[in-house]
Short mmCIF file of C-alpha atoms in Angstrom, two decimals:
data_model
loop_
_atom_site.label_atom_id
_atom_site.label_comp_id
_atom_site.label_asym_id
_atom_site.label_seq_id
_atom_site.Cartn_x
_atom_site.Cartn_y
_atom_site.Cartn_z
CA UNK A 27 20.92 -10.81 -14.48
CA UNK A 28 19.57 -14.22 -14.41
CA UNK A 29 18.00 -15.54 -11.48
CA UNK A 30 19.58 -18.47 -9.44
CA UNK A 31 18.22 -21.75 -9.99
CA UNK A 32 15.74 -20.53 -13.13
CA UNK A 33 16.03 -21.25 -16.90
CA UNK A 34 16.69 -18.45 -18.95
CA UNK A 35 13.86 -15.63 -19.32
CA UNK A 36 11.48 -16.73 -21.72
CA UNK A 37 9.21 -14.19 -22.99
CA UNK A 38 5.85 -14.66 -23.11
CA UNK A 39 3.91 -16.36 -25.68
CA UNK A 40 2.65 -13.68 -28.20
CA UNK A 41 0.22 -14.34 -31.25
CA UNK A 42 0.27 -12.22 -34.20
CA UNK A 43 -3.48 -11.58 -33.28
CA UNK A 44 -2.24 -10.15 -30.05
CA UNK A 45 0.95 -8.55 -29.92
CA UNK A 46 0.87 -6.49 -27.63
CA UNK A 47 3.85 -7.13 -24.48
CA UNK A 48 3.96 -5.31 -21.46
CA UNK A 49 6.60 -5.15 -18.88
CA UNK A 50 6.39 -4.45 -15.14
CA UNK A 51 9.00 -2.93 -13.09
CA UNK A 52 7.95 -4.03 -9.82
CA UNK A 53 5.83 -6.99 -8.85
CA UNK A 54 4.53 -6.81 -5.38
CA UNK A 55 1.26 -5.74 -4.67
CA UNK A 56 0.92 -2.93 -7.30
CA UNK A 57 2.83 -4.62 -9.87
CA UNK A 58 1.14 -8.22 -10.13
CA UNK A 59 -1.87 -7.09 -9.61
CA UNK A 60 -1.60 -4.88 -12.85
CA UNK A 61 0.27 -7.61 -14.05
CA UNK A 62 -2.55 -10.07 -13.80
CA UNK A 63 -5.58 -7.37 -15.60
CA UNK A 64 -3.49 -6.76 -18.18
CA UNK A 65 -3.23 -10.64 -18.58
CA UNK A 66 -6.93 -11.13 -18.67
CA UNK A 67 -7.34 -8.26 -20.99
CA UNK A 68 -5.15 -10.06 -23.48
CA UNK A 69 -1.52 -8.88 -22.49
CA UNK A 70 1.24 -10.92 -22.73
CA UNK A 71 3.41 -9.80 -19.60
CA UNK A 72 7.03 -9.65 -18.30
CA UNK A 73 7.09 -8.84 -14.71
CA UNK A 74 10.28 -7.37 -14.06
CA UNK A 75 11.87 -7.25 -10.06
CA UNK A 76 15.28 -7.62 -8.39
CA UNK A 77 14.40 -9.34 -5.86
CA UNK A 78 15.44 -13.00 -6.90
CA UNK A 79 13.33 -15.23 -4.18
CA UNK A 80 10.90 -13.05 -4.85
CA UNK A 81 10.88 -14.10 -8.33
CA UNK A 82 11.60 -17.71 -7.82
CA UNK A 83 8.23 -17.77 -6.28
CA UNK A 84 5.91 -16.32 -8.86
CA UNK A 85 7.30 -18.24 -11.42
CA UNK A 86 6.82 -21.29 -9.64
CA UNK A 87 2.99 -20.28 -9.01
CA UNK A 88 3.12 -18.95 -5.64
CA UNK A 89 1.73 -15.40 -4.96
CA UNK A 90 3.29 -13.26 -2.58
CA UNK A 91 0.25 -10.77 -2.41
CA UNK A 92 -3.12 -11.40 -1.28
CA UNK A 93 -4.96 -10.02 -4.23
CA UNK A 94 -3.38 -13.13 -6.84
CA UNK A 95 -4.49 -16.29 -6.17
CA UNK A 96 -1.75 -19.23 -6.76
CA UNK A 97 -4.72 -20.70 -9.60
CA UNK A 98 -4.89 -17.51 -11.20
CA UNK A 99 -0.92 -16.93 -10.89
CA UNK A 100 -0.09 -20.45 -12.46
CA UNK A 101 -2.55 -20.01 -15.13
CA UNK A 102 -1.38 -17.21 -16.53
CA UNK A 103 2.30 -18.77 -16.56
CA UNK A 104 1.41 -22.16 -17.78
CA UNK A 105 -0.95 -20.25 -21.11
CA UNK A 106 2.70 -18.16 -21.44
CA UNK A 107 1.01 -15.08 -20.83
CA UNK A 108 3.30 -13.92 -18.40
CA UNK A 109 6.08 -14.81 -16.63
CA UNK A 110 8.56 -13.08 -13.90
CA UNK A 111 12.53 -12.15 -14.26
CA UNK A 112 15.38 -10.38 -12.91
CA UNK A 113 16.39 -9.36 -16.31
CA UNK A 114 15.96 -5.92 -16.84
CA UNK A 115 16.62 -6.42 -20.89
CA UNK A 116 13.33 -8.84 -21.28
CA UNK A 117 11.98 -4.92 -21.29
CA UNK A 118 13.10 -4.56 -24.82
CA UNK A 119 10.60 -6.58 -26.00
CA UNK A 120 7.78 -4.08 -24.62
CA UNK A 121 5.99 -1.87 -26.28
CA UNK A 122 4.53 -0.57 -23.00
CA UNK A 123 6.39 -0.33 -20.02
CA UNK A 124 5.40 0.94 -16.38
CA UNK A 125 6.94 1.30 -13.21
CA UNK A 126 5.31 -0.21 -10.26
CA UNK A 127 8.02 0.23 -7.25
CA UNK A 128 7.55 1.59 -3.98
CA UNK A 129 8.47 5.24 -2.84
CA UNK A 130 8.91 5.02 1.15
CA UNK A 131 10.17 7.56 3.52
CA UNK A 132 13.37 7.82 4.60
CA UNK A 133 14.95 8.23 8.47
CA UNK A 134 13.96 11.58 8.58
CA UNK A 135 10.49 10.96 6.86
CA UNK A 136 11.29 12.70 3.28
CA UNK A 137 10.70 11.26 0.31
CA UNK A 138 12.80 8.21 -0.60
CA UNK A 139 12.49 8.08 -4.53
CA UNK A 140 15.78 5.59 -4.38
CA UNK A 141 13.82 2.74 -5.91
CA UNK A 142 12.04 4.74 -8.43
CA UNK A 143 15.47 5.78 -9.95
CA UNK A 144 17.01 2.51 -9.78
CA UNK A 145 14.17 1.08 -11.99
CA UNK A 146 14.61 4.15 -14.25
CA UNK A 147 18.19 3.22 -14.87
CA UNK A 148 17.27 -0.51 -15.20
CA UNK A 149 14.93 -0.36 -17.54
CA UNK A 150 16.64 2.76 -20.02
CA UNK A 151 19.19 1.16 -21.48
CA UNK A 152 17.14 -1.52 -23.16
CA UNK A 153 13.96 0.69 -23.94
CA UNK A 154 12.90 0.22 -27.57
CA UNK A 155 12.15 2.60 -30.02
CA UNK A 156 8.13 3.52 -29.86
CA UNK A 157 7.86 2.76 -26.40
CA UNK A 158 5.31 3.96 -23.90
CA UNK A 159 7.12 4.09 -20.34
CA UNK A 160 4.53 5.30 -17.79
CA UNK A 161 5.07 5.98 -13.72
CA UNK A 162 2.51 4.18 -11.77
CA UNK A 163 4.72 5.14 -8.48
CA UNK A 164 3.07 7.58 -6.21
CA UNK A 165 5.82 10.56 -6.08
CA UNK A 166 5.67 14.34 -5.89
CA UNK A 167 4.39 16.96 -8.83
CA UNK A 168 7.62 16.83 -11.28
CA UNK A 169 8.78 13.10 -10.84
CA UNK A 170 7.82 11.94 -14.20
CA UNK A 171 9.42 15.15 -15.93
CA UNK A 172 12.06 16.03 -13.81
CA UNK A 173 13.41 12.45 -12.48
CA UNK A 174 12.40 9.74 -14.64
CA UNK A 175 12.76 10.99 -18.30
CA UNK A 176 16.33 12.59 -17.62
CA UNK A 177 17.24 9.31 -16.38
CA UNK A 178 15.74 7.27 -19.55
CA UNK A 179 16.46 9.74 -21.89
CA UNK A 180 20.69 9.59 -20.66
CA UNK A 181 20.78 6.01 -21.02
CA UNK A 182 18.61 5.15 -23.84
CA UNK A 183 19.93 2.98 -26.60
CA UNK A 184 21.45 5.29 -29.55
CA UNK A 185 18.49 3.41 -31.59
CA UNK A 186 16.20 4.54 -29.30
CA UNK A 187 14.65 8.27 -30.75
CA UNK A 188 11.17 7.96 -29.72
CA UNK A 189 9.57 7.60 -26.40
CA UNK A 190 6.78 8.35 -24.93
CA UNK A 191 5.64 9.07 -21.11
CA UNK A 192 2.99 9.25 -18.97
CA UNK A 193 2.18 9.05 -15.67
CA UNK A 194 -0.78 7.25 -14.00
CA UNK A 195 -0.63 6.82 -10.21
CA UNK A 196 -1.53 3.02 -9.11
CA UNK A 197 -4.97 2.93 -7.28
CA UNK A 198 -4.44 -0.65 -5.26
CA UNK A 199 -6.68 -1.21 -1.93
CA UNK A 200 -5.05 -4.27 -0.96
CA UNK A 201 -7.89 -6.62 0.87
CA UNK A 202 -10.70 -4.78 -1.32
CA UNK A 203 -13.17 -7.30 -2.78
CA UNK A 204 -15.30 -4.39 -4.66
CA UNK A 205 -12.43 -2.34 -6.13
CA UNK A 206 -9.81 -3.81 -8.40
CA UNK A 207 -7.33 -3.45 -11.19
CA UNK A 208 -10.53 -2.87 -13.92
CA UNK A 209 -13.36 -1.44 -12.13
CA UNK A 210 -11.18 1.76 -10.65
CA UNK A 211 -10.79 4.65 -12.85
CA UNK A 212 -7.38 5.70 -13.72
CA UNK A 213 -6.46 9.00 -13.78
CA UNK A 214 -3.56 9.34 -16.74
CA UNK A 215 -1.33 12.57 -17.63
CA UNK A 216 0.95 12.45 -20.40
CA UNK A 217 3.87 14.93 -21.33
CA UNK A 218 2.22 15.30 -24.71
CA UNK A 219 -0.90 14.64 -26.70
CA UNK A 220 1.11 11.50 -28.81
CA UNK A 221 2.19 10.05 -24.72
CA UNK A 222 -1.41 10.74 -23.82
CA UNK A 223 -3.17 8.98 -26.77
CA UNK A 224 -1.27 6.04 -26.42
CA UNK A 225 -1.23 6.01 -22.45
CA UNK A 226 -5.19 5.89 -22.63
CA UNK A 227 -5.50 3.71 -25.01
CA UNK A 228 -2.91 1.45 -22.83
CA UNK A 229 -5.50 2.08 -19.55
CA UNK A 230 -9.28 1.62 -21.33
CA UNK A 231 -7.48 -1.75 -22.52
CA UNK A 232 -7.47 -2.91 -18.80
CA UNK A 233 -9.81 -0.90 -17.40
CA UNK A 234 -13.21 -0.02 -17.24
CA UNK A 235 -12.55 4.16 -17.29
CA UNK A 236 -9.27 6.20 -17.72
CA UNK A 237 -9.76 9.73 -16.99
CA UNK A 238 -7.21 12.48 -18.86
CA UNK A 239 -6.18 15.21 -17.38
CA UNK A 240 -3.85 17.66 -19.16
CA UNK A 241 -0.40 16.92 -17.24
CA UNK A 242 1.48 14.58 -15.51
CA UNK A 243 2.09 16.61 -12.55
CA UNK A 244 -2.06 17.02 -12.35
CA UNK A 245 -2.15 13.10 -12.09
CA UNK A 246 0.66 13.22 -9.18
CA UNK A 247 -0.79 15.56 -7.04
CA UNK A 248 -4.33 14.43 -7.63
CA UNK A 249 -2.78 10.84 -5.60
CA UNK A 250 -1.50 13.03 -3.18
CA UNK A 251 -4.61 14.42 -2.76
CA UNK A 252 -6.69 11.76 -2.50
CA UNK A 253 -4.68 9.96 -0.10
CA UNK A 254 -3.84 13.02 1.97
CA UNK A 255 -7.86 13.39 2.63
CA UNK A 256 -8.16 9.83 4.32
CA UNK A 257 -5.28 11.28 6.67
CA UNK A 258 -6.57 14.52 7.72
CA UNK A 259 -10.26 12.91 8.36
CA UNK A 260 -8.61 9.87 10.06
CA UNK A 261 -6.95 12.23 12.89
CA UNK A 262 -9.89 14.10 12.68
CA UNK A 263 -11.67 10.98 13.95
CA UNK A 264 -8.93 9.88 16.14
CA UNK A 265 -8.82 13.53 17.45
CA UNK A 266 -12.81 13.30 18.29
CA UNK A 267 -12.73 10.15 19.59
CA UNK A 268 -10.12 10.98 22.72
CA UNK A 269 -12.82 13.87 23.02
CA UNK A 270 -15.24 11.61 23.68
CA UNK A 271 -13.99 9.43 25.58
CA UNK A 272 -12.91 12.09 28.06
CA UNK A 273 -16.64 12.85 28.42
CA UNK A 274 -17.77 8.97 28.44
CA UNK A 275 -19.78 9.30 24.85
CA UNK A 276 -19.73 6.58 22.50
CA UNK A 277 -17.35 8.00 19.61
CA UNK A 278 -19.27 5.42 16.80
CA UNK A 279 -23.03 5.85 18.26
CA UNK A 280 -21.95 9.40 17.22
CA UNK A 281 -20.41 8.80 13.77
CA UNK A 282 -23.05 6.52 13.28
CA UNK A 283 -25.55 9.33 13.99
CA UNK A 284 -23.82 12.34 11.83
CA UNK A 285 -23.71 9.58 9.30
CA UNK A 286 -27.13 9.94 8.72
CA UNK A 287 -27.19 13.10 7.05
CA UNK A 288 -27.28 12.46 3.36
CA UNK A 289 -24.99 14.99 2.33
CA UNK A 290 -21.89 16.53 3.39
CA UNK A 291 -20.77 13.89 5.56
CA UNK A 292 -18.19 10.80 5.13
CA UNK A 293 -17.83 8.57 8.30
CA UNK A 294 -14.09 7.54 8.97
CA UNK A 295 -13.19 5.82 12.35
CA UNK A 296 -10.78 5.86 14.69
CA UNK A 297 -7.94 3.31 15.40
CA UNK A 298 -4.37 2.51 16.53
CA UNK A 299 -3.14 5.07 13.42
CA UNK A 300 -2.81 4.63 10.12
CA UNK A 301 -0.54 2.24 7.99
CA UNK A 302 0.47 0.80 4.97
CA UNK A 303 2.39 1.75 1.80
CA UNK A 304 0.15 5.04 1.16
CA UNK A 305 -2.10 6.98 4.22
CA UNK A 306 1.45 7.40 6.11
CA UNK A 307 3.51 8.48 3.43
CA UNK A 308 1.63 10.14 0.45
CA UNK A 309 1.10 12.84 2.64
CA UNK A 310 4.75 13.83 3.66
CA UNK A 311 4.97 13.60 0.24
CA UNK A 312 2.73 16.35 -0.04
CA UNK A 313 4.58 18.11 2.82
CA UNK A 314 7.96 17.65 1.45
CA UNK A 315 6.49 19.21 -1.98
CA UNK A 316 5.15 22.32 0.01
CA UNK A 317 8.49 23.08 1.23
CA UNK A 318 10.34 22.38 -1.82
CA UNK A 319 7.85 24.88 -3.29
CA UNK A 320 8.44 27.80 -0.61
CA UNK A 321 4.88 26.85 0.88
CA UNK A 322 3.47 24.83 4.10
CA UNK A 323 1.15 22.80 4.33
CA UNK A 324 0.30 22.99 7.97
CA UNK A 325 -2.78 21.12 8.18
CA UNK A 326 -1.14 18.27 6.91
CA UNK A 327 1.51 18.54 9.44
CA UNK A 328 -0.91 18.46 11.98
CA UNK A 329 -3.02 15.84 11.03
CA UNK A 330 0.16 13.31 10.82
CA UNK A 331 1.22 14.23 14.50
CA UNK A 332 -2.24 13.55 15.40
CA UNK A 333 -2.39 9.89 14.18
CA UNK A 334 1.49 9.14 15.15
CA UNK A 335 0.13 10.37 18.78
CA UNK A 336 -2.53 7.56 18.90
CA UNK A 337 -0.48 4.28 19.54
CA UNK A 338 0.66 5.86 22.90
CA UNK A 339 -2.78 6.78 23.70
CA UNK A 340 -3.54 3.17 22.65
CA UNK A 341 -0.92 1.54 25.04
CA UNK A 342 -1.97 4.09 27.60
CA UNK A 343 -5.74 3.81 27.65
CA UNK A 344 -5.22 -0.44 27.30
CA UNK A 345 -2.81 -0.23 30.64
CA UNK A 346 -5.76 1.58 32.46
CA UNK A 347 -8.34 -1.64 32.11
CA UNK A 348 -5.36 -3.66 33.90
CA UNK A 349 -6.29 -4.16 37.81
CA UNK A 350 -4.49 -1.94 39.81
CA UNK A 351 -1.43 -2.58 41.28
CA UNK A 352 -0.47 -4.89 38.77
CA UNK A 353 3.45 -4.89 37.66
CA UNK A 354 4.42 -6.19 34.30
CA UNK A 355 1.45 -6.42 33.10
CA UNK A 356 1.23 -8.91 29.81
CA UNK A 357 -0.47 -7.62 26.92
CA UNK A 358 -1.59 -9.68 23.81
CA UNK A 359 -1.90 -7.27 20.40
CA UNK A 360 -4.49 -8.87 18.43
CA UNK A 361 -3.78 -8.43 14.99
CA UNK A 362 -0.39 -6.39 13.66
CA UNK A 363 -1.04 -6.19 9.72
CA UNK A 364 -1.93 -2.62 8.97
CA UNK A 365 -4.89 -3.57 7.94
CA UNK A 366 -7.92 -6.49 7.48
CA UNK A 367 -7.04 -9.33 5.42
CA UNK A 368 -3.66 -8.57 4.13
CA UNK A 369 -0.44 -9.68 5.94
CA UNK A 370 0.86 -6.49 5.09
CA UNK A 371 2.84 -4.70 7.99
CA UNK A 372 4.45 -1.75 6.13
CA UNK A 373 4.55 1.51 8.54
CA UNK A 374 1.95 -0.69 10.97
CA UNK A 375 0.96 1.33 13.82
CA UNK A 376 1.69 -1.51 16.05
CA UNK A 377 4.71 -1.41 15.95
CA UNK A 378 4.88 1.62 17.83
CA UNK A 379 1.86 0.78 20.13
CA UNK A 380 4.23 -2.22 20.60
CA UNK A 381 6.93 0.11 21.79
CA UNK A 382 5.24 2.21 23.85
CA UNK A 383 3.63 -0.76 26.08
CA UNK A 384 7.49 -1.60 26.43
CA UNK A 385 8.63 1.69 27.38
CA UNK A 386 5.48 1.69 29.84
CA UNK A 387 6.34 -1.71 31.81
CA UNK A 388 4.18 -4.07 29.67
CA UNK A 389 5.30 -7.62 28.49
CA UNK A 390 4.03 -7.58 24.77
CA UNK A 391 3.35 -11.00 22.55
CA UNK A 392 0.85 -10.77 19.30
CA UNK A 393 -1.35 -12.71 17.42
CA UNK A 394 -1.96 -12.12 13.76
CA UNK A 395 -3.06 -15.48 11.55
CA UNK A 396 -2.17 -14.16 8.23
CA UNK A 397 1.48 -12.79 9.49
CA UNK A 398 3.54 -15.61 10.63
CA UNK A 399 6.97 -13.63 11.62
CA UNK A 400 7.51 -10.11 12.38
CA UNK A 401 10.15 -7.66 13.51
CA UNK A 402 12.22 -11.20 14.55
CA UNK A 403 9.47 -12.67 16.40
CA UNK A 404 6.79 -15.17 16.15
CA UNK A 405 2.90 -15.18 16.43
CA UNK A 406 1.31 -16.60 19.61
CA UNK A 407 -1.67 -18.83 20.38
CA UNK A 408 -4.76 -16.85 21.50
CA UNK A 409 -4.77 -18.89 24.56
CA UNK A 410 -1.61 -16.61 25.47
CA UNK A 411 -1.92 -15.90 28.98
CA UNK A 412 -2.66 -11.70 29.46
CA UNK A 413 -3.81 -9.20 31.66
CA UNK A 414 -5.59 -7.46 28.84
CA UNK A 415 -5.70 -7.52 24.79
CA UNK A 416 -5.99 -4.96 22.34
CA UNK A 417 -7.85 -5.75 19.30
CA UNK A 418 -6.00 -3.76 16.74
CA UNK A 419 -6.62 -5.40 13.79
CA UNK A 420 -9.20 -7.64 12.97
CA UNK A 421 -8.28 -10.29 10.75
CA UNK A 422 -10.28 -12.69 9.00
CA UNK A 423 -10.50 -16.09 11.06
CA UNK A 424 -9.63 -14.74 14.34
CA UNK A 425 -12.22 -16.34 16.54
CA UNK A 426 -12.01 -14.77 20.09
CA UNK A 427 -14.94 -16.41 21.33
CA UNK A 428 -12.51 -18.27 23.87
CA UNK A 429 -10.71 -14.59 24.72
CA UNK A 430 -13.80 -12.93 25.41
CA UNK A 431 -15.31 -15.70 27.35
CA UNK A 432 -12.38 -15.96 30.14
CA UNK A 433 -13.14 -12.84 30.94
CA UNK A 434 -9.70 -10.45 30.04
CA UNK A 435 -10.42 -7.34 29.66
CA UNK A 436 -10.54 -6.26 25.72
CA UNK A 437 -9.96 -3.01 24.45
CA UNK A 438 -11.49 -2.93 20.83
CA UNK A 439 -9.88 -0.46 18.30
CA UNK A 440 -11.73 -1.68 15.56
CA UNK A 441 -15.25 -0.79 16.62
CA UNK A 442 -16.12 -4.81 15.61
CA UNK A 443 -17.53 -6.21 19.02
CA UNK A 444 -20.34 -5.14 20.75
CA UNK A 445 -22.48 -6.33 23.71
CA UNK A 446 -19.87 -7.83 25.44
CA UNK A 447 -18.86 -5.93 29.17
CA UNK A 448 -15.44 -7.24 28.92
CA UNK A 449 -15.03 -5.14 25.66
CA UNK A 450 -13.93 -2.16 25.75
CA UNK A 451 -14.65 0.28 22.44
CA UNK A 452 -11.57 2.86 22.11
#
């Protein structure tokens, strides 16, 4: 499929001192990202995705994550190191291919692997012979084996007799500016010790460690894991802090102090809930596994009603700084990304503190500088008229200087302003 209004795919530039091409199933903020270190690390790269504006963009040197600059972007298309397509067949020309596509939940918060197959299919029938293919996806134990090679191996070409798989579960912070694409270890199973050769040797190309551990379905669950324990310890927080504030103690003087201990301790703090592509739904993953498996995981359960409980405590504890008596009130959301500096609103907690203000008698309008439109409506000026605000996220060049000094009452979820008596921490 060519996309509308672009030339034909051209694939990358390669010398014969460099050969080696690498294509991308996916190109949002896993995908270029990886896209871009394997550039730098001498790469020539064919970013693969079906979304056609999407595509249009990046090759006309526009990033549509915050982690790739537009300079960096349009270099790396204008030396022909990489360039973007809708045309599944440019993988052919890869010796390494990897799938970078998300894995949501779906209406009844299971695991949605829909996109994760699709690529699959798109990319097997044009696999060459000798090809790595390695999931970078973050799925259950048992997707690389019991999902994605079935699917390859079906529609391979009948040239096609050798391939090789891994997986190695994406590590992306969006926002970070310490942790990236080369200074993150990589944690890399393979199905065999051929797959898992070439998959590290693929990895310590780009980055600066890849770790092997003996199975794919080690590296799965080990992202699981990982993201699983910033859930459980983020309701834990959220859990203390409603604790506290029921018996008028200052929830971060107190992380602050248990902080000091040296060992043993890792300070998370609370918030709205959690969001993004990964704390919300990793876990369910996890969840979903258990069952699958004839096990529970209870904990986990627990923990994830914990954090979906917080925007309506949110809502609920912002309604209370209100003056009394006051109907409608109008309340300003500061920030609705699901996180600092991104404009990233995947499973945003806002949007349900959003609806529970609503359900609760509020008028709700938001402010967020690096998110221009969502859910159909607009971003407002800060000198929106409100009976109180709720900080929820706090993005880079939001200057409430002029907020704080009128004197609305501010209820901080972010723990970022102090000394002010019109502040309110949560």
């Amino acid at each position: 499929m060519q996309e509308k209004g672009q030339p034909e795919v051209r694939i990358p530039i390669v010398s014969p001192q460099q050969p080696q091409i690498l294509a991308i199933i996916g190109q949002g903020y896993v995908g270029l990202p990886l896209a871009m270190a394997a550039v730098d690390a001498g790469w020539s790269v064919i970013g693969v995705d079906n979304l056609e504006d999407k595509v249009a963009q990046i090759n006309r040197g526009s990033s549509p994550v915050e982690d790739i600059s537009d300079a960096q972007l349009q270099t790396a298309i204008s030396n022909g190191t990489y360039r973007a397509t809708t045309d599944f067949s440019a993988v052919s020309h890869a010796s390494v291919v990897t799938i970078c596509v998300p894995t949501p939940l779906d209406d009844q918060r299971n695991p949605d692997i829909t996109m994760l197959r699709n690529a699959a299919t798109g990319l097997a029938p044009y696999v060459s012979n000798e090809t790595l293919v390695v999931s970078e996806s973050t799925s259950y134990p048992g997707t690389l084996r019991d999902v994605i090679i079935p699917i390859v191996n079906l529609l391979k070409p009948a040239t096609t007799s050798n391939l090789y798989f891994a997986s190695a579960p994406e590590r992306v912070n969006p926002g970070d500016p310490v942790w990236n694409q080369k200074n993150t270890p990589r944690l890399v199973g393979a199905i065999d010790s051929e797959s898992q050769s070439r998959a590290l040797a693929f990895y310590h190309s780009i980055c600066d460690a890849a770790v092997s551990v003996s199975t794919p379905e080690v590296a799965e669950a080990a992202k699981l894991l990982e993201n699983t324990f910033r859930l459980v310890n983020i309701a834990l927080v959220n859990e203390f802090n409603q604790i506290c504030s029921a018996a008028s103690i200052n929830v971060h003087e107190v992380i602050d102090a248990a902080s000091t201990k040296p060992y043993g301790f890792m300070p998370f703090r609370p918030g709205v809930g959690v969001g993004g592509h990964c704390i919300p739904v990793d876990p369910l993953y996890l969840t979903w596994w258990a069952r699958e498996n004839g096990s529970a995981a209870s904990f986990v359960e627990s923990a994830d009603s914990i954090n979906h409980a917080m925007p309506k405590y949110v809502a609920q504890r912002a309604l209370d700084l209100v003056e009394r008596g006051a109907k409608n009130p109008k309340v300003l959301i500061l920030g609705v990304a699901y996180k600092p500096g991104v404009g990233d609103v995947r499973e945003s907690p806002v949007s349900e503190l959003r609806d529970h203000l609503i359900t609760l008698g509020a008028t709700v309008a938001w402010h967020d500088p690096l998110v221009p439109m969502w859910e159909g409506s607009k971003s407002v000026d800060l000198n929106w008229l409100c009976d109180v605000a709720i900080l929820a996220t706090k993005q880079p060049g939001m200057d409430l200087n002029n907020l704080i000094k009128t004197g609305v009452p501010i209820l901080d979820c972010t723990n970022s302003i102090t000394g002010q008596v019109t502040v309110t921490a949560l």
